[in-house]
XYZ file of C-alpha atoms in Angstrom:
343
model
C 89.895 -27.182 -15.101
C 87.487 -24.961 -13.192
C 89.316 -21.864 -14.435
C 89.035 -23.022 -18.059
C 85.313 -23.726 -17.598
C 84.810 -20.215 -16.239
C 86.747 -18.784 -19.182
C 84.569 -20.776 -21.590
C 81.424 -19.356 -19.967
C 82.936 -15.872 -20.191
C 83.663 -16.454 -23.878
C 80.085 -17.620 -24.424
C 78.581 -14.611 -22.657
C 80.981 -12.180 -24.311
C 80.241 -13.515 -27.810
C 76.498 -13.499 -27.120
C 76.692 -9.815 -26.216
C 79.119 -9.016 -29.025
C 77.096 -10.806 -31.675
C 73.853 -9.184 -30.575
C 75.178 -5.666 -29.915
C 78.256 -5.484 -32.139
C 80.715 -4.935 -29.293
C 82.142 -6.085 -25.945
C 83.780 -9.473 -26.665
C 87.316 -8.136 -26.440
C 86.423 -5.690 -23.681
C 84.835 -8.379 -21.497
C 87.470 -11.044 -22.104
C 90.457 -8.712 -21.757
C 89.092 -7.236 -18.526
C 88.881 -10.705 -16.977
C 92.408 -11.638 -18.081
C 93.870 -8.396 -16.748
C 92.011 -8.937 -13.470
C 93.639 -12.381 -13.287
C 97.084 -10.782 -13.588
C 97.857 -11.461 -17.266
C 100.136 -8.888 -18.931
C 98.275 -6.456 -21.215
C 100.075 -7.562 -24.376
C 99.540 -11.260 -23.640
C 95.885 -10.667 -22.760
C 95.218 -8.775 -25.985
C 97.150 -11.342 -28.027
C 95.194 -14.271 -26.567
C 91.831 -12.562 -27.024
C 92.567 -11.683 -30.645
C 93.713 -15.207 -31.446
C 90.448 -16.553 -30.020
C 88.539 -13.927 -31.988
C 89.779 -15.365 -35.284
C 87.539 -18.359 -34.666
C 84.646 -16.578 -32.985
C 84.433 -13.799 -35.577
C 84.556 -16.333 -38.419
C 81.636 -18.207 -36.869
C 79.812 -14.944 -36.179
C 80.385 -13.713 -39.735
C 79.023 -16.908 -41.280
C 76.005 -16.816 -38.974
C 75.269 -13.151 -39.709
C 75.648 -13.824 -43.442
C 73.140 -16.684 -43.284
C 70.651 -14.436 -41.506
C 71.146 -11.587 -44.003
C 72.810 -9.209 -41.547
C 75.935 -8.367 -43.601
C 76.563 -5.462 -45.991
C 79.590 -6.762 -47.905
C 80.301 -3.372 -49.441
C 80.858 -1.894 -45.985
C 82.845 -4.927 -44.871
C 85.201 -4.566 -47.818
C 85.838 -0.879 -47.161
C 86.335 -1.060 -43.410
C 88.118 -4.388 -42.933
C 91.379 -3.629 -44.753
C 92.049 -0.282 -43.004
C 91.055 -1.977 -39.753
C 93.595 -4.720 -40.370
C 96.330 -2.155 -41.005
C 95.487 -0.306 -37.799
C 95.305 -3.543 -35.797
C 98.657 -4.779 -37.107
C 100.301 -1.464 -36.246
C 98.726 -1.383 -32.789
C 99.715 -4.972 -31.998
C 103.278 -4.515 -33.211
C 103.936 -1.403 -31.140
C 101.793 -2.203 -28.079
C 104.837 -2.558 -25.803
C 106.150 0.916 -26.689
C 102.923 2.877 -27.280
C 100.682 3.902 -24.401
C 97.034 4.662 -24.994
C 96.371 5.827 -21.417
C 96.578 9.506 -22.341
C 94.119 9.078 -25.209
C 91.653 6.960 -23.221
C 89.721 9.876 -21.600
C 89.317 11.676 -24.914
C 88.168 8.544 -26.646
C 85.796 7.755 -23.805
C 84.312 11.250 -24.066
C 83.653 10.793 -27.786
C 82.082 7.376 -27.295
C 80.050 8.625 -24.333
C 78.653 11.399 -26.535
C 77.822 8.931 -29.319
C 76.133 6.623 -26.826
C 74.043 9.462 -25.398
C 73.034 10.446 -28.928
C 71.921 6.874 -29.625
C 69.850 6.816 -26.442
C 68.036 9.972 -27.512
C 67.657 8.878 -31.118
C 66.273 5.399 -30.455
C 63.992 6.492 -27.633
C 61.873 8.232 -30.289
C 60.151 6.808 -33.406
C 62.763 5.933 -35.998
C 63.062 8.169 -39.033
C 64.852 6.479 -41.897
C 67.418 8.736 -43.574
C 66.608 7.636 -47.118
C 68.320 10.610 -48.768
C 71.651 10.022 -47.050
C 72.978 7.562 -49.634
C 75.707 4.997 -49.098
C 78.605 5.249 -46.718
C 81.730 6.327 -48.562
C 85.278 5.041 -48.299
C 86.540 8.412 -47.046
C 84.444 7.810 -43.927
C 84.874 4.032 -43.577
C 88.660 3.881 -44.142
C 89.700 6.295 -41.332
C 87.089 4.735 -39.052
C 88.496 1.264 -39.660
C 92.083 2.445 -39.180
C 91.355 4.077 -35.809
C 89.085 1.273 -34.597
C 91.657 -1.380 -35.528
C 94.477 0.435 -33.752
C 92.400 0.946 -30.609
C 91.253 -2.675 -30.698
C 94.798 -4.060 -30.732
C 96.315 -1.679 -28.192
C 93.405 -1.833 -25.778
C 92.495 -5.527 -26.008
C 89.111 -4.535 -27.411
C 87.587 -1.556 -29.136
C 86.685 -2.543 -32.687
C 82.985 -2.749 -31.843
C 82.785 0.198 -29.397
C 84.407 2.494 -31.965
C 82.966 1.185 -35.259
C 79.423 0.244 -34.210
C 78.274 3.613 -32.758
C 79.902 5.547 -35.599
C 78.007 3.520 -38.201
C 74.771 3.676 -36.230
C 74.964 7.451 -35.805
C 75.421 7.845 -39.574
C 71.814 6.683 -39.964
C 72.552 4.996 -43.291
C 72.385 1.342 -42.229
C 69.943 -0.844 -40.351
C 71.193 -1.610 -36.823
C 71.224 -5.362 -37.500
C 73.370 -4.844 -40.621
C 75.708 -2.542 -38.711
C 76.231 -5.262 -36.116
C 76.575 -8.044 -38.684
C 79.015 -6.061 -40.849
C 81.163 -4.982 -37.885
C 81.319 -8.539 -36.528
C 82.167 -9.991 -39.955
C 84.939 -7.484 -40.687
C 86.461 -8.146 -37.264
C 87.676 -11.520 -38.553
C 90.204 -9.719 -40.762
C 91.110 -7.318 -37.955
C 91.684 -10.139 -35.441
C 93.863 -12.004 -37.920
C 96.037 -8.961 -38.604
C 96.383 -8.220 -34.872
C 97.388 -11.829 -34.174
C 100.118 -11.634 -36.837
C 101.368 -8.412 -35.268
C 101.469 -9.977 -31.811
C 103.228 -13.043 -33.191
C 105.951 -10.811 -34.624
C 106.224 -8.655 -31.500
C 105.861 -11.303 -28.767
C 106.543 -14.634 -30.406
C 104.432 -17.747 -29.879
C 105.037 -17.621 -26.109
C 102.931 -14.468 -25.938
C 99.753 -16.495 -26.544
C 98.096 -18.320 -23.639
C 96.818 -21.305 -25.636
C 94.578 -22.917 -22.936
C 92.905 -19.542 -22.399
C 92.513 -19.089 -26.149
C 90.887 -22.522 -26.467
C 88.429 -21.875 -23.633
C 87.374 -18.485 -24.979
C 87.073 -19.937 -28.470
C 84.806 -22.819 -27.445
C 82.420 -20.510 -25.605
C 82.374 -18.029 -28.469
C 81.677 -20.682 -31.114
C 78.646 -21.912 -29.172
C 77.198 -18.406 -28.827
C 77.870 -17.093 -32.359
C 74.828 -18.563 -34.194
C 72.520 -17.728 -31.272
C 73.630 -14.093 -31.316
C 73.173 -13.809 -35.094
C 69.613 -15.102 -34.751
C 68.943 -12.782 -31.810
C 70.008 -9.623 -33.656
C 67.608 -10.498 -36.496
C 64.502 -10.809 -34.353
C 65.153 -8.065 -31.795
C 63.614 -4.778 -33.069
C 66.015 -2.050 -34.199
C 64.359 0.359 -31.766
C 65.377 -1.756 -28.783
C 68.799 -2.627 -30.205
C 69.702 1.044 -30.570
C 68.578 1.896 -27.039
C 70.430 -1.061 -25.514
C 73.625 -0.308 -27.444
C 73.484 3.340 -26.418
C 73.208 2.412 -22.747
C 76.108 -0.043 -22.969
C 78.318 2.608 -24.564
C 77.385 5.268 -21.997
C 77.927 3.080 -18.935
C 81.128 1.528 -20.284
C 82.796 4.854 -20.978
C 81.458 6.618 -17.865
C 83.847 4.545 -15.774
C 86.843 5.706 -17.816
C 85.769 9.337 -17.570
C 85.234 9.136 -13.813
C 88.618 7.490 -13.295
C 90.372 10.076 -15.464
C 88.681 12.883 -13.553
C 89.753 11.493 -10.185
C 86.164 11.224 -8.965
C 86.006 9.100 -5.827
C 83.893 8.337 -2.807
C 80.177 7.856 -3.337
C 80.000 10.163 -6.354
C 80.621 7.365 -8.922
C 77.777 5.331 -7.422
C 75.410 8.288 -7.744
C 76.522 8.835 -11.348
C 75.993 5.165 -12.222
C 72.534 5.181 -10.637
C 71.525 8.294 -12.589
C 72.886 6.903 -15.851
C 71.179 3.565 -15.215
C 67.874 5.325 -14.576
C 68.283 7.327 -17.772
C 69.047 4.129 -19.666
C 65.928 2.406 -18.338
C 63.849 5.470 -19.207
C 65.245 5.476 -22.753
C 64.488 1.767 -23.166
C 60.954 2.382 -21.875
C 60.454 5.192 -24.375
C 61.846 2.988 -27.135
C 59.337 0.246 -26.261
C 56.494 2.758 -26.308
C 57.615 4.179 -29.644
C 57.921 0.658 -31.049
C 54.379 -0.204 -29.957
C 52.987 2.958 -31.503
C 54.797 2.273 -34.750
C 53.470 -1.276 -34.882
C 49.930 -0.108 -34.152
C 50.131 2.500 -36.904
C 51.553 -0.069 -39.311
C 48.752 -2.498 -38.479
C 46.204 0.248 -39.162
C 47.817 0.979 -42.530
C 47.880 -2.696 -43.498
C 44.234 -3.079 -42.520
C 43.324 -0.035 -44.637
C 45.236 -1.411 -47.623
C 43.574 -4.809 -47.264
C 40.104 -3.253 -47.059
C 40.572 -0.936 -50.059
C 38.930 -2.150 -53.339
C 41.030 -3.246 -56.315
C 42.046 -0.559 -58.864
C 39.682 0.242 -61.728
C 39.631 -2.314 -64.540
C 40.839 -5.173 -62.313
C 38.293 -7.605 -60.872
C 38.494 -8.174 -57.154
C 40.422 -11.239 -56.093
C 37.332 -12.703 -54.440
C 34.925 -11.875 -57.241
C 33.071 -14.692 -59.014
C 33.470 -15.049 -62.803
C 29.918 -13.856 -63.405
C 30.557 -10.646 -61.535
C 33.177 -9.403 -64.009
C 30.423 -8.110 -66.263
C 29.637 -5.508 -63.621
C 33.108 -3.993 -63.731
C 31.716 -0.845 -65.294
C 29.406 -0.339 -62.339
C 32.285 -0.649 -59.892
C 34.725 1.552 -61.771
C 33.959 4.691 -59.809
C 34.148 3.089 -56.365
C 37.354 1.357 -57.390
C 38.807 4.698 -58.370
C 37.886 6.020 -54.969
C 39.410 2.923 -53.398
C 42.576 3.523 -55.374
C 42.752 7.012 -53.927
C 42.266 5.585 -50.449
C 45.021 3.071 -51.097
C 47.321 5.886 -52.173
C 46.569 7.753 -48.964
C 47.235 4.582 -46.992
C 50.583 4.157 -48.699
C 51.486 7.727 -47.811
C 50.594 6.943 -44.210
C 52.733 3.810 -44.360
C 55.662 5.841 -45.608
C 55.189 8.286 -42.744
C 55.119 5.425 -40.236
C 58.325 3.979 -41.660
C 59.953 7.403 -41.403
């Protein structure tokens, strides 16, 4: 009973992190199961079966909070399901150990890029346009395959790639990735059912992880909506960097006290990036408040009476035409400033 309670708490924490950052449910849960001695295929199968419920709850919650881009979900979920089914079916005969260092290097680079990007004032890439299927389909295929064969990986592969593109808000990246994972988890579970049979699923473990995840799903969807994008990007970048640093150090055979030194340096860099992100966020908010104050103080455009004007004052509109024109020019300048603040 105590073990199931611990697993439920792990599922709660993992879903809270996954729903807020777009990754780490499978990684956290699978790591615990492997540490407990569960076979890799059984661990991945159990986690993905639990994810059918948790991702459904997370998707509904993100949808209610307006965090989902259904166009992206539709273009990434199906390729992800194909990749997950293939990865689950051939997990026993396909080893991903050789590819792990290369994948970790790519994700480490993406995480470092996010740390640098979100530690500075955000610049919206308005001219980039929408994400196309030729980018989303291969991304979903690779992320789904990695997710099934590694027990987790849909979020760590898909989330940074979408964030680095600069074409989606961080909260919509997280919501869309979490929502599409429902399809991916279902396809992986079918693949494991074919490859392992029903005995490959540890049902008590699945139930415990599911209960914890269902409790955390709506909280995480609310959290990602209120946490500023500046902080989300910095936090996600640090998670990606630290998570993949361990794989790189292990692949390189680095031992002794060197890994500790590396982790300390990376942790310090992460904290510095978060600090810079907070400072940039404060400056952006201050500039936005200045712009809003300037817009509120500017007179109404020529020919329109002020909102607070009395009926008898409308006869003096001709006298106020010139100042209103000047106010209109000031308002235009303020709008330009607002656009600059927004990036």
